[in-house]
CSV table of C-alpha atoms and ligand atoms in Angstrom, one decimal:
chain,number,residue,atom,x,y,z
A,236,MET,CA,-49.9,-30.0,-19.4
A,237,ASN,CA,-47.4,-32.7,-18.3
A,238,TRP,CA,-46.7,-33.7,-14.7
A,239,LEU,CA,-43.6,-31.5,-14.5
A,240,ASP,CA,-45.6,-28.3,-15.4
A,241,LYS,CA,-48.2,-29.2,-12.9
A,242,LEU,CA,-45.6,-29.8,-10.2
A,243,PHE,CA,-44.0,-26.3,-10.8
A,244,GLU,CA,-47.4,-24.6,-11.0
A,245,ARG,CA,-48.5,-26.2,-7.7
A,246,SER,CA,-45.3,-25.2,-5.9
A,247,ALA,CA,-45.4,-21.7,-7.4
A,248,ARG,CA,-48.9,-21.2,-6.2
A,249,ARG,CA,-48.0,-22.5,-2.7
A,250,VAL,CA,-45.1,-20.0,-2.5
A,251,ALA,CA,-47.4,-17.2,-3.7
A,252,GLN,CA,-50.1,-18.1,-1.2
A,253,ARG,CA,-47.6,-18.2,1.7
A,254,THR,CA,-45.6,-15.0,0.9
A,255,SER,CA,-47.1,-11.6,0.3
A,256,ARG,CA,-45.6,-9.1,-2.2
A,257,ARG,CA,-44.5,-7.0,0.8
A,258,SER,CA,-42.5,-9.8,2.5
A,259,ALA,CA,-40.9,-10.6,-0.9
A,260,LEU,CA,-39.8,-7.0,-1.3
A,261,ILE,CA,-38.5,-7.0,2.3
A,262,ARG,CA,-36.5,-10.1,1.6
A,263,ILE,CA,-35.0,-8.6,-1.6
A,264,GLY,CA,-34.2,-5.4,0.3
A,265,LYS,CA,-32.4,-7.3,3.0
A,266,LEU,CA,-30.4,-9.2,0.3
A,267,LEU,CA,-29.3,-5.9,-1.3
A,268,VAL,CA,-28.3,-4.3,2.0
A,269,GLY,CA,-26.4,-7.5,3.0
A,270,SER,CA,-24.4,-7.6,-0.2
A,271,ALA,CA,-23.6,-3.8,0.1
A,272,LEU,CA,-22.1,-4.6,3.5
A,273,VAL,CA,-20.2,-7.6,2.4
A,274,LEU,CA,-18.8,-6.5,-1.0
A,275,PRO,CA,-16.6,-3.7,0.3
A,276,VAL,CA,-14.6,-6.1,2.5
A,277,LEU,CA,-13.9,-8.6,-0.2
A,278,PRO,CA,-10.1,-8.8,-0.9
A,279,ILE,CA,-9.7,-6.2,-3.6
A,280,ASP,CA,-6.2,-4.7,-4.0
A,281,ARG,CA,-6.5,-1.1,-2.8
A,282,VAL,CA,-2.8,-0.6,-1.9
A,283,ALA,CA,-1.8,0.9,-5.3
A,284,LYS,CA,-4.8,3.2,-5.3
A,285,PHE,CA,-4.0,4.4,-1.8
A,286,ALA,CA,-0.4,4.9,-2.7
A,287,GLU,CA,-1.4,7.0,-5.8
A,288,ALA,CA,-3.7,9.1,-3.7
A,289,ALA,CA,-0.9,9.7,-1.1
A,290,ASP,CA,1.6,10.7,-3.8
A,291,ALA,CA,-1.0,13.0,-5.4
A,292,LYS,CA,-1.5,14.7,-2.0
A,293,ALA,CA,2.2,15.1,-1.5
A,294,LYS,CA,2.6,16.5,-5.0
A,295,ALA,CA,0.1,19.2,-4.1
A,296,GLY,CA,1.9,19.9,-0.8
A,297,ASP,CA,5.5,19.4,-0.2
A,298,GLY,CA,7.0,18.1,-3.5
A,299,ASP,CA,6.9,15.2,-5.9
A,300,PRO,CA,7.6,11.8,-4.4
A,301,THR,CA,8.4,10.4,-7.8
A,302,GLN,CA,11.4,12.7,-8.2
A,303,CYS,CA,14.8,12.1,-6.6
A,304,ASP,CA,14.9,15.7,-5.3
A,305,TYR,CA,11.8,15.2,-3.1
A,306,TRP,CA,12.9,16.3,0.4
A,307,ARG,CA,12.5,12.9,2.1
A,308,TYR,CA,15.0,11.4,-0.2
A,309,CYS,CA,18.1,13.4,1.0
A,310,ALA,CA,19.9,10.2,2.2
A,311,PHE,CA,18.4,7.8,-0.3
A,312,ASP,CA,20.2,4.8,-2.1
A,313,GLY,CA,18.0,2.6,-4.3
A,314,TYR,CA,15.0,2.7,-6.7
A,315,LEU,CA,12.1,5.0,-5.7
A,316,CYS,CA,9.1,2.7,-4.8
A,317,SER,CA,6.8,5.6,-5.9
A,318,CYS,CA,8.0,4.7,-9.5
A,319,CYS,CA,7.6,0.9,-8.9
A,320,GLY,CA,3.9,0.6,-8.0
A,321,GLY,CA,4.2,1.6,-4.4
A,322,SER,CA,4.6,5.1,-2.8
A,323,ALA,CA,7.2,7.0,-0.8
A,324,HIS,CA,6.1,5.1,2.3
A,325,THR,CA,4.5,1.9,1.0
A,326,CYS,CA,6.0,-1.2,-0.7
A,327,PRO,CA,4.5,-2.2,-4.1
A,328,PRO,CA,2.1,-5.2,-4.0
A,329,GLY,CA,4.0,-8.5,-3.8
A,330,THR,CA,6.9,-7.1,-1.7
A,331,GLU,CA,7.4,-6.5,2.0
A,332,PRO,CA,9.4,-3.9,3.9
A,333,SER,CA,12.9,-4.9,5.1
A,334,ALA,CA,13.1,-5.7,8.8
A,335,VAL,CA,16.2,-3.4,9.2
A,336,ALA,CA,16.8,-0.1,7.6
A,337,TRP,CA,19.1,2.9,7.1
A,338,ILE,CA,18.0,6.1,9.0
A,339,GLY,CA,18.7,9.5,7.6
A,340,THR,CA,17.8,13.1,8.7
A,341,CYS,CA,16.1,15.4,6.1
A,342,ARG,CA,14.8,18.9,6.3
A,343,ASN,CA,11.2,19.5,5.2
A,344,PRO,CA,11.3,22.8,3.3
A,345,THR,CA,7.6,23.4,4.0
A,346,ASP,CA,7.9,23.7,7.8
A,347,GLY,CA,11.7,24.1,8.1
A,348,LYS,CA,11.9,21.1,10.6
A,349,SER,CA,14.2,18.1,10.3
A,350,TYR,CA,12.8,14.6,10.3
A,351,LEU,CA,14.2,11.1,10.9
A,352,ILE,CA,13.5,9.1,7.7
A,353,SER,CA,13.7,5.3,7.7
A,354,TYR,CA,14.8,4.0,4.3
A,355,ASN,CA,13.4,0.5,4.2
A,356,ASP,CA,14.0,-1.6,1.2
A,357,CYS,CA,11.0,-3.6,-0.3
A,358,CYS,CA,11.9,-7.3,-0.6
A,359,GLY,CA,10.5,-10.2,-2.5
A,360,LYS,CA,10.8,-9.2,-6.2
A,361,THR,CA,13.7,-8.6,-8.5
A,362,ALA,CA,15.1,-5.0,-8.8
A,363,CYS,CA,12.6,-2.5,-10.1
A,364,GLY,CA,15.1,-0.7,-12.2
A,365,ARG,CA,13.1,2.6,-12.3
A,366,CYS,CA,14.0,6.0,-10.8
A,367,LEU,CA,17.5,5.2,-9.3
A,368,CYS,CA,18.2,7.7,-6.6
A,369,ASN,CA,21.5,8.1,-4.8
A,370,THR,CA,21.6,11.2,-2.6
A,371,ASN,CA,23.4,9.7,0.3
A,372,GLU,CA,23.4,12.8,2.6
A,373,GLY,CA,25.3,11.9,5.8
A,374,GLU,CA,26.6,8.6,4.5
A,375,ARG,CA,30.2,7.5,5.1
A,376,PRO,CA,32.3,4.8,3.4
A,377,ALA,CA,31.8,1.1,4.1
A,378,TYR,CA,34.6,0.8,6.7
A,379,ARG,CA,32.1,2.6,9.0
A,380,MET,CA,29.2,0.2,8.7
A,381,GLY,CA,26.9,2.1,11.1
A,382,VAL,CA,26.8,5.1,8.8
A,383,HIS,CA,27.0,3.3,5.4
A,384,ASN,CA,23.8,2.9,3.3
A,385,ASP,CA,24.9,1.0,0.2
A,386,ILE,CA,23.5,-2.1,1.7
A,387,ASN,CA,20.8,-4.6,0.8
A,388,TRP,CA,18.5,-4.1,3.8
A,389,CYS,CA,16.5,-7.2,2.8
A,390,MET,CA,19.3,-9.2,4.4
A,391,ALA,CA,17.2,-9.9,7.5
A,392,ASN,CA,14.1,-11.0,5.6
A,393,ALA,CA,13.2,-14.5,4.4
A,394,ASN,CA,13.6,-13.3,0.8
A,395,SER,CA,16.9,-11.7,1.6
A,396,THR,CA,18.4,-11.5,-1.9
A,397,MET,CA,15.3,-10.0,-3.6
A,398,PHE,CA,15.7,-6.2,-3.3
A,399,HIS,CA,13.0,-4.4,-5.4
A,400,CYS,CA,12.9,-0.7,-4.3
A,401,THR,CA,13.3,1.6,-1.4
A,402,THR,CA,10.8,3.7,0.7
A,403,ALA,CA,11.3,6.8,2.8
A,404,VAL,CA,9.1,6.7,5.9
A,405,VAL,CA,9.0,9.6,8.3
A,406,VAL,CA,9.6,8.1,11.8
A,407,GLY,CA,10.0,11.2,13.9
A,408,ILE,CA,11.2,14.7,14.4
A,409,ALA,CA,15.0,15.2,14.7
A,410,GLU,CA,16.0,17.0,17.9
A,411,GLU,CA,18.8,19.6,17.7
A,412,ARG,CA,22.0,18.7,19.5
A,413,LYS,CA,22.6,21.1,22.4
B,509,ABN,N1,19.5,-0.2,0.0
B,509,ABN,C1,19.4,-0.4,-1.4
B,509,ABN,C2,20.5,-1.3,-1.9
B,509,ABN,C3,20.1,-2.6,-2.2
B,509,ABN,C4,21.0,-3.5,-2.6
B,509,ABN,C5,22.3,-3.1,-2.8
B,509,ABN,C6,22.7,-1.8,-2.5
B,509,ABN,C7,21.8,-0.9,-2.1
């Protein structure tokens, strides 16, 4: 046996004498529990999965958010983010919601109530090009800018020219005019 083998044997024996099997098992157990706590918070991209789940839920309930006739899209102008890796209310990975938006009012056929919908563009990537939707309910020509929606809402963002797609976020219930 050469000196290296002897050295390893001695140190292995020392470790074995100092630590019992039980303490070794406890240490392994702690390591496993620790990694189970740490691994779920590692930066894994869960946005797309969450968006898919939200869309599947909506499909089962009040319509299909990947179709232009979905109730929230009544005043829409752009590409549906639900066809571009996002959802009706979330931007696809790598894009961010516009700081300003067009607000529409759409009726939810499930409960008969009208809701305020914020149409935020998602900015930071070139145009998605899928599921173009132009419903434009309540829109007026460009000479009335406050009620015109054919606008790149990314204009207030750092990446102002990069319009990718548009979301439709419910922001409140519309009150009836008395
Ligand atoms: N709001 C969608 C959009 C983006 C760029 C140009 C026109 C409309």
